C-alpha positions as a LaTeX table, in Angstrom:
\begin{tabular}{lrrr}
\hline
Residue & $x$ (\AA) & $y$ (\AA) & $z$ (\AA) \\
\hline
Met1 & 0.01 & 0.00 & 0.01 \\
Ile2 & 1.27 & 3.45 & $-0.84$ \\
Leu3 & 1.19 & 5.69 & 2.22 \\
Trp4 & 1.69 & 9.41 & 2.24 \\
Thr5 & 1.15 & 12.46 & 4.41 \\
Thr6 & 1.40 & 16.23 & 4.53 \\
Ala7 & 1.85 & 18.58 & 7.45 \\
Val8 & 1.61 & 22.22 & 8.55 \\
Leu9 & 3.25 & 24.02 & 11.47 \\
Leu10 & 3.25 & 27.50 & 12.94 \\
Leu11 & 6.01 & 29.22 & 14.93 \\
Leu12 & 8.59 & 31.94 & 14.48 \\
Gly13 & 12.04 & 30.56 & 13.94 \\
Arg14 & 15.18 & 30.59 & 11.88 \\
Pro15 & 14.98 & 32.26 & 8.47 \\
Leu16 & 14.32 & 29.89 & 5.61 \\
Leu17 & 16.49 & 31.82 & 3.17 \\
Ala18 & 20.05 & 32.88 & 3.34 \\
Asp19 & 21.06 & 36.50 & 3.38 \\
Asp20 & 21.37 & 38.39 & 0.11 \\
Thr21 & 24.52 & 37.40 & $-1.75$ \\
Gly22 & 24.28 & 39.94 & $-4.56$ \\
Val23 & 26.34 & 37.83 & $-7.01$ \\
Pro24 & 26.15 & 39.26 & $-10.57$ \\
Val25 & 26.05 & 36.67 & $-13.38$ \\
Thr26 & 25.43 & 36.67 & $-17.13$ \\
Val27 & 23.17 & 34.21 & $-18.93$ \\
Ala28 & 25.07 & 31.92 & $-21.28$ \\
Ala29 & 22.17 & 29.61 & $-22.30$ \\
Pro30 & 19.63 & 30.68 & $-24.96$ \\
Tyr31 & 17.34 & 31.61 & $-22.07$ \\
Ile32 & 16.52 & 30.79 & $-18.44$ \\
Asp33 & 13.08 & 30.73 & $-16.86$ \\
Met34 & 12.05 & 32.84 & $-13.88$ \\
His35 & 9.44 & 31.16 & $-11.70$ \\
Thr36 & 7.20 & 32.89 & $-9.17$ \\
Gly37 & 8.46 & 30.54 & $-6.42$ \\
Pro38 & 11.23 & 27.99 & $-5.66$ \\
Gly39 & 9.85 & 24.97 & $-7.46$ \\
Arg40 & 8.78 & 23.66 & $-10.86$ \\
Gly41 & 5.16 & 23.80 & $-9.69$ \\
Tyr42 & 5.34 & 27.57 & $-9.69$ \\
Pro43 & 4.51 & 29.25 & $-13.06$ \\
Val44 & 7.09 & 30.86 & $-15.27$ \\
Phe45 & 6.37 & 34.61 & $-15.54$ \\
His46 & 9.44 & 35.86 & $-17.37$ \\
Val47 & 12.26 & 34.58 & $-19.61$ \\
Ile48 & 15.78 & 35.97 & $-19.35$ \\
Glu49 & 17.58 & 35.77 & $-22.67$ \\
Lys50 & 21.24 & 35.04 & $-23.48$ \\
Thr51 & 23.83 & 37.75 & $-22.53$ \\
Glu52 & 21.45 & 39.39 & $-20.09$ \\
Ala53 & 22.80 & 40.08 & $-16.59$ \\
Val54 & 21.03 & 39.07 & $-13.37$ \\
Thr55 & 21.94 & 39.31 & $-9.71$ \\
Val56 & 21.73 & 36.21 & $-7.53$ \\
Leu57 & 20.04 & 37.17 & $-4.25$ \\
Lys58 & 19.19 & 34.06 & $-2.27$ \\
Arg59 & 19.24 & 30.26 & $-2.39$ \\
Arg60 & 16.75 & 27.71 & $-1.20$ \\
Thr61 & 18.03 & 24.15 & $-1.75$ \\
Asp62 & 18.20 & 23.88 & $-5.57$ \\
Trp63 & 16.49 & 27.18 & $-6.35$ \\
Tyr64 & 17.98 & 30.67 & $-6.60$ \\
Lys65 & 16.21 & 33.98 & $-6.28$ \\
Val66 & 17.50 & 36.44 & $-8.90$ \\
Arg67 & 16.83 & 40.00 & $-9.98$ \\
Asp68 & 17.07 & 41.15 & $-13.58$ \\
Arg69 & 18.15 & 44.57 & $-14.78$ \\
Arg70 & 14.54 & 45.89 & $-14.67$ \\
Gly71 & 14.13 & 44.95 & $-11.04$ \\
Arg72 & 11.99 & 41.83 & $-11.62$ \\
Glu73 & 12.65 & 39.12 & $-9.05$ \\
Gly74 & 12.01 & 35.40 & $-9.52$ \\
Trp75 & 13.34 & 31.91 & $-8.93$ \\
Val76 & 15.63 & 29.93 & $-11.24$ \\
Ser77 & 16.53 & 26.26 & $-10.93$ \\
Arg78 & 20.04 & 25.12 & $-10.05$ \\
Gln79 & 20.30 & 23.37 & $-13.45$ \\
Gln80 & 19.70 & 26.60 & $-15.33$ \\
Met81 & 21.90 & 28.62 & $-13.02$ \\
Ser82 & 24.78 & 26.35 & $-13.99$ \\
Gln83 & 24.46 & 27.90 & $-17.46$ \\
Thr84 & 25.50 & 31.39 & $-16.33$ \\
Phe85 & 28.90 & 33.08 & $-15.94$ \\
Thr86 & 30.29 & 35.38 & $-13.27$ \\
Thr87 & 31.80 & 38.77 & $-14.11$ \\
Asp88 & 35.30 & 37.28 & $-14.44$ \\
Gly89 & 34.15 & 34.87 & $-17.14$ \\
Arg90 & 34.04 & 31.75 & $-15.04$ \\
Ala91 & 31.04 & 29.40 & $-14.95$ \\
Phe92 & 28.78 & 29.98 & $-11.97$ \\
Val93 & 29.00 & 26.79 & $-9.91$ \\
Pro94 & 25.97 & 26.44 & $-7.59$ \\
Pro95 & 26.91 & 24.82 & $-4.31$ \\
Thr96 & 25.57 & 21.33 & $-3.64$ \\
Thr97 & 22.83 & 20.79 & $-1.09$ \\
Gly98 & 24.34 & 20.58 & 2.41 \\
Phe99 & 23.78 & 21.00 & 6.13 \\
Glu100 & 22.81 & 24.66 & 5.84 \\
Asp101 & 20.01 & 23.69 & 3.49 \\
Tyr102 & 18.93 & 21.08 & 6.04 \\
Leu103 & 18.60 & 23.83 & 8.64 \\
Ala104 & 16.50 & 25.91 & 6.23 \\
Arg105 & 14.29 & 23.11 & 4.91 \\
Arg106 & 10.56 & 23.43 & 4.47 \\
Trp107 & 9.29 & 20.07 & 3.40 \\
Glu108 & 10.47 & 16.75 & 4.82 \\
Phe109 & 9.16 & 13.38 & 3.59 \\
Ser110 & 9.80 & 10.19 & 5.59 \\
Gly111 & 9.40 & 6.50 & 5.04 \\
Met112 & 9.66 & 4.22 & 8.08 \\
Gly113 & 8.99 & 0.69 & 9.17 \\
Gly114 & 8.83 & $-0.98$ & 12.51 \\
Asp115 & 6.78 & $-2.78$ & 15.14 \\
Phe116 & 3.23 & $-1.74$ & 16.19 \\
Ala117 & 2.30 & $-3.91$ & 19.17 \\
Gly118 & 3.71 & $-7.00$ & 17.43 \\
Ala119 & 2.39 & $-6.08$ & 13.98 \\
Asn120 & 4.54 & $-5.04$ & 11.08 \\
Ala121 & 4.04 & $-1.32$ & 10.46 \\
Leu122 & 4.81 & 0.77 & 7.34 \\
Thr123 & 4.56 & 4.56 & 7.47 \\
Leu124 & 5.00 & 7.51 & 5.08 \\
Ser125 & 4.77 & 11.07 & 6.32 \\
Ala126 & 5.47 & 14.63 & 5.35 \\
Gly127 & 6.20 & 17.73 & 7.45 \\
Tyr128 & 6.08 & 21.42 & 6.60 \\
Trp129 & 8.59 & 23.55 & 8.56 \\
Leu130 & 8.13 & 27.23 & 9.26 \\
Ser131 & 10.67 & 27.32 & 12.08 \\
Gly132 & 13.85 & 25.47 & 12.79 \\
Asn133 & 12.57 & 23.56 & 15.76 \\
Leu134 & 8.84 & 22.91 & 15.32 \\
Val135 & 7.07 & 20.83 & 12.69 \\
Ala136 & 3.51 & 19.60 & 12.27 \\
Glu137 & 3.25 & 16.21 & 10.61 \\
Leu138 & 0.34 & 14.36 & 9.07 \\
Met139 & 0.90 & 10.60 & 8.85 \\
Leu140 & $-0.72$ & 7.57 & 7.32 \\
Glu141 & 0.29 & 4.14 & 8.62 \\
Gln142 & $-0.56$ & 0.52 & 7.83 \\
Ala143 & $-0.04$ & $-2.17$ & 10.51 \\
Thr144 & $-0.43$ & $-5.81$ & 9.54 \\
Gly145 & $-0.64$ & $-8.49$ & 12.24 \\
Asn146 & $-1.69$ & $-12.11$ & 12.73 \\
Phe147 & $-5.05$ & $-11.22$ & 14.31 \\
Ser148 & $-5.93$ & $-7.81$ & 12.84 \\
Asp149 & $-4.84$ & $-5.13$ & 10.41 \\
Ser150 & $-4.97$ & $-1.47$ & 11.30 \\
Leu151 & $-4.88$ & 1.75 & 9.34 \\
Leu152 & $-3.90$ & 4.93 & 11.21 \\
Ala153 & $-4.18$ & 8.57 & 10.22 \\
Thr154 & $-2.64$ & 11.02 & 12.70 \\
Val155 & $-1.40$ & 14.61 & 12.93 \\
Gly156 & 1.10 & 15.75 & 15.46 \\
Val157 & 3.30 & 18.66 & 16.52 \\
Tyr158 & 6.96 & 17.93 & 17.27 \\
Asn159 & 9.64 & 20.05 & 18.90 \\
Gln160 & 13.26 & 19.61 & 17.85 \\
Pro161 & 15.03 & 21.71 & 20.53 \\
Phe162 & 18.55 & 21.49 & 19.06 \\
Pro163 & 18.05 & 21.80 & 15.28 \\
Glu164 & 21.69 & 22.68 & 14.72 \\
Trp165 & 22.88 & 19.28 & 15.96 \\
Arg166 & 23.59 & 16.61 & 13.29 \\
Val167 & 22.11 & 14.05 & 15.68 \\
Ser168 & 19.07 & 15.93 & 16.88 \\
Pro169 & 16.44 & 14.57 & 19.31 \\
Tyr170 & 12.80 & 15.60 & 19.14 \\
Phe171 & 9.55 & 14.93 & 21.03 \\
Gly172 & 5.88 & 15.71 & 20.52 \\
Ile173 & 2.23 & 14.77 & 20.75 \\
Gly174 & $-0.52$ & 13.96 & 18.26 \\
Ala175 & $-3.95$ & 12.59 & 17.66 \\
Gly176 & $-5.97$ & 10.97 & 14.94 \\
Ala177 & $-8.05$ & 7.91 & 14.11 \\
Ile178 & $-7.41$ & 4.15 & 13.81 \\
Lys179 & $-9.45$ & 1.66 & 11.82 \\
Thr180 & $-9.04$ & $-1.95$ & 12.98 \\
Asp181 & $-9.99$ & $-4.88$ & 10.75 \\
Pro182 & $-9.95$ & $-8.17$ & 12.73 \\
Ser183 & $-8.74$ & $-11.18$ & 10.73 \\
Ser184 & $-9.88$ & $-13.89$ & 13.15 \\
Thr185 & $-12.50$ & $-16.29$ & 11.80 \\
Leu186 & $-13.17$ & $-17.90$ & 15.17 \\
Val187 & $-15.57$ & $-15.24$ & 16.40 \\
Ala188 & $-17.75$ & $-12.92$ & 14.36 \\
Thr189 & $-16.19$ & $-9.47$ & 14.71 \\
Glu190 & $-16.75$ & $-6.11$ & 13.06 \\
Asp191 & $-14.39$ & $-3.43$ & 11.84 \\
Arg192 & $-14.14$ & $-0.55$ & 14.21 \\
Thr193 & $-12.88$ & 3.00 & 14.11 \\
Asp194 & $-11.59$ & 4.71 & 17.24 \\
Ala195 & $-9.84$ & 7.93 & 18.22 \\
Ile196 & $-6.15$ & 7.61 & 19.02 \\
Val197 & $-3.63$ & 9.91 & 20.80 \\
His198 & 0.09 & 9.49 & 21.14 \\
Ala199 & 3.31 & 10.89 & 22.70 \\
Ala200 & 6.51 & 10.45 & 20.75 \\
Val201 & 10.26 & 10.78 & 21.19 \\
Gly202 & 12.83 & 10.29 & 18.46 \\
Ala203 & 15.93 & 11.54 & 16.68 \\
Arg204 & 16.93 & 12.78 & 13.28 \\
Val205 & 20.45 & 12.14 & 12.00 \\
Tyr206 & 21.72 & 14.22 & 9.12 \\
Leu207 & 23.55 & 11.93 & 6.66 \\
Thr208 & 24.45 & 13.79 & 3.45 \\
Arg209 & 22.96 & 16.17 & 0.91 \\
Arg210 & 19.15 & 15.82 & 1.29 \\
Phe211 & 19.05 & 12.61 & 3.34 \\
Leu212 & 18.37 & 11.91 & 7.01 \\
Phe213 & 18.10 & 8.83 & 9.16 \\
Arg214 & 15.20 & 8.83 & 11.58 \\
Ala215 & 14.22 & 6.69 & 14.60 \\
Glu216 & 11.12 & 7.08 & 16.73 \\
Tyr217 & 9.22 & 5.60 & 19.64 \\
Arg218 & 5.50 & 6.28 & 20.15 \\
His219 & 3.18 & 5.45 & 22.99 \\
His220 & $-0.39$ & 5.30 & 21.66 \\
Met221 & $-3.62$ & 5.28 & 23.56 \\
Ile222 & $-6.67$ & 4.06 & 21.66 \\
Leu223 & $-9.82$ & 5.70 & 23.03 \\
Thr224 & $-12.30$ & 2.91 & 22.51 \\
Ser225 & $-16.05$ & 2.97 & 22.96 \\
Arg226 & $-15.72$ & 0.12 & 25.35 \\
Asn227 & $-14.99$ & 0.33 & 29.08 \\
Glu228 & $-11.18$ & 0.15 & 28.73 \\
Asn229 & $-8.77$ & 2.08 & 26.52 \\
Glu230 & $-5.89$ & 0.25 & 24.84 \\
Ala231 & $-2.23$ & 1.19 & 25.17 \\
Ile232 & 0.06 & 0.45 & 22.20 \\
Asp233 & 3.83 & 0.84 & 21.96 \\
Glu234 & 5.43 & 1.40 & 18.61 \\
Trp235 & 9.04 & 1.50 & 17.39 \\
Lys236 & 10.12 & 2.50 & 13.92 \\
Ile237 & 13.13 & 3.60 & 11.90 \\
Gly238 & 13.57 & 4.91 & 8.39 \\
Phe239 & 14.91 & 7.63 & 6.16 \\
Ser240 & 13.80 & 11.15 & 5.23 \\
Val241 & 14.45 & 13.49 & 2.32 \\
Phe242 & 13.99 & 17.28 & 2.58 \\
Phe243 & 13.29 & 20.13 & 0.14 \\
\hline
\end{tabular}
C-alpha cells in the first residue's frame, strides 16, 4: 500500500532563506526561466535571454532567487543557473545541497517501518517547517498483524530543541483515528474506528545532501467505545528527504 502524508506548522524561527549574496552573473544559455516561487510547480512569468545580466540574491536548496536589470525578481533552478557566468568569465558553480540547506528546509518526507504492538508497520509522512525547531506532521500508517490489520491517520506537533545538531532529538504529541480490521474467523467481529492519541520521542540524524536517518518511539492510547482504553507501543526507523 502506498502511504503518504502532509503537514503544517506555525512558529517563528530561523529564516528559511540565506542573506542576500548579490552575485552578478550573465546568462550563457539561450534563455533561463524565472518562476514565481522556488519549485517547478510555480509558473514561469518571465524569460531571461542570453547575454542578459542578473543578480543572484538568495538560495533555497536547488533554487535561486535572482533580480534582472529591470528589477523583476523570480526563482531559477540550479540546473539553469549552472548555465551562467560570473563577471570574471568563469562558470557559476551552484553549491551542492548541504547541512545549511537542512537547517533551512521546508518540506520533509519520511518512510519508516517497525513494530506496532507485534504487527509489522509501514509509514509514510510529510512535514512542513516554518521554524527550525517545530514541525507539524500528518501521517498515514498501515499495521499488519496475525489477528488484525490497522490503518492509522494522525497529525502531530513535534519540537526539535537542538536543530543545529547533526544528531538531533525531538519529542511531541498527536492525535488521529485508527481503523481496525480483525482477521480472526473464530468469532464474528466487526471493523471498528476509534480515536487515538500519542506521545513520541525520536531523533533525526543528518547523513548527506538531502538525506536523514530517523528513529522514533511512540506510545499510543486508543480511546475505544468500550470500558477500557488500549495502550500500544510502537518502534520504527527509516529515512527522510527534505526540500
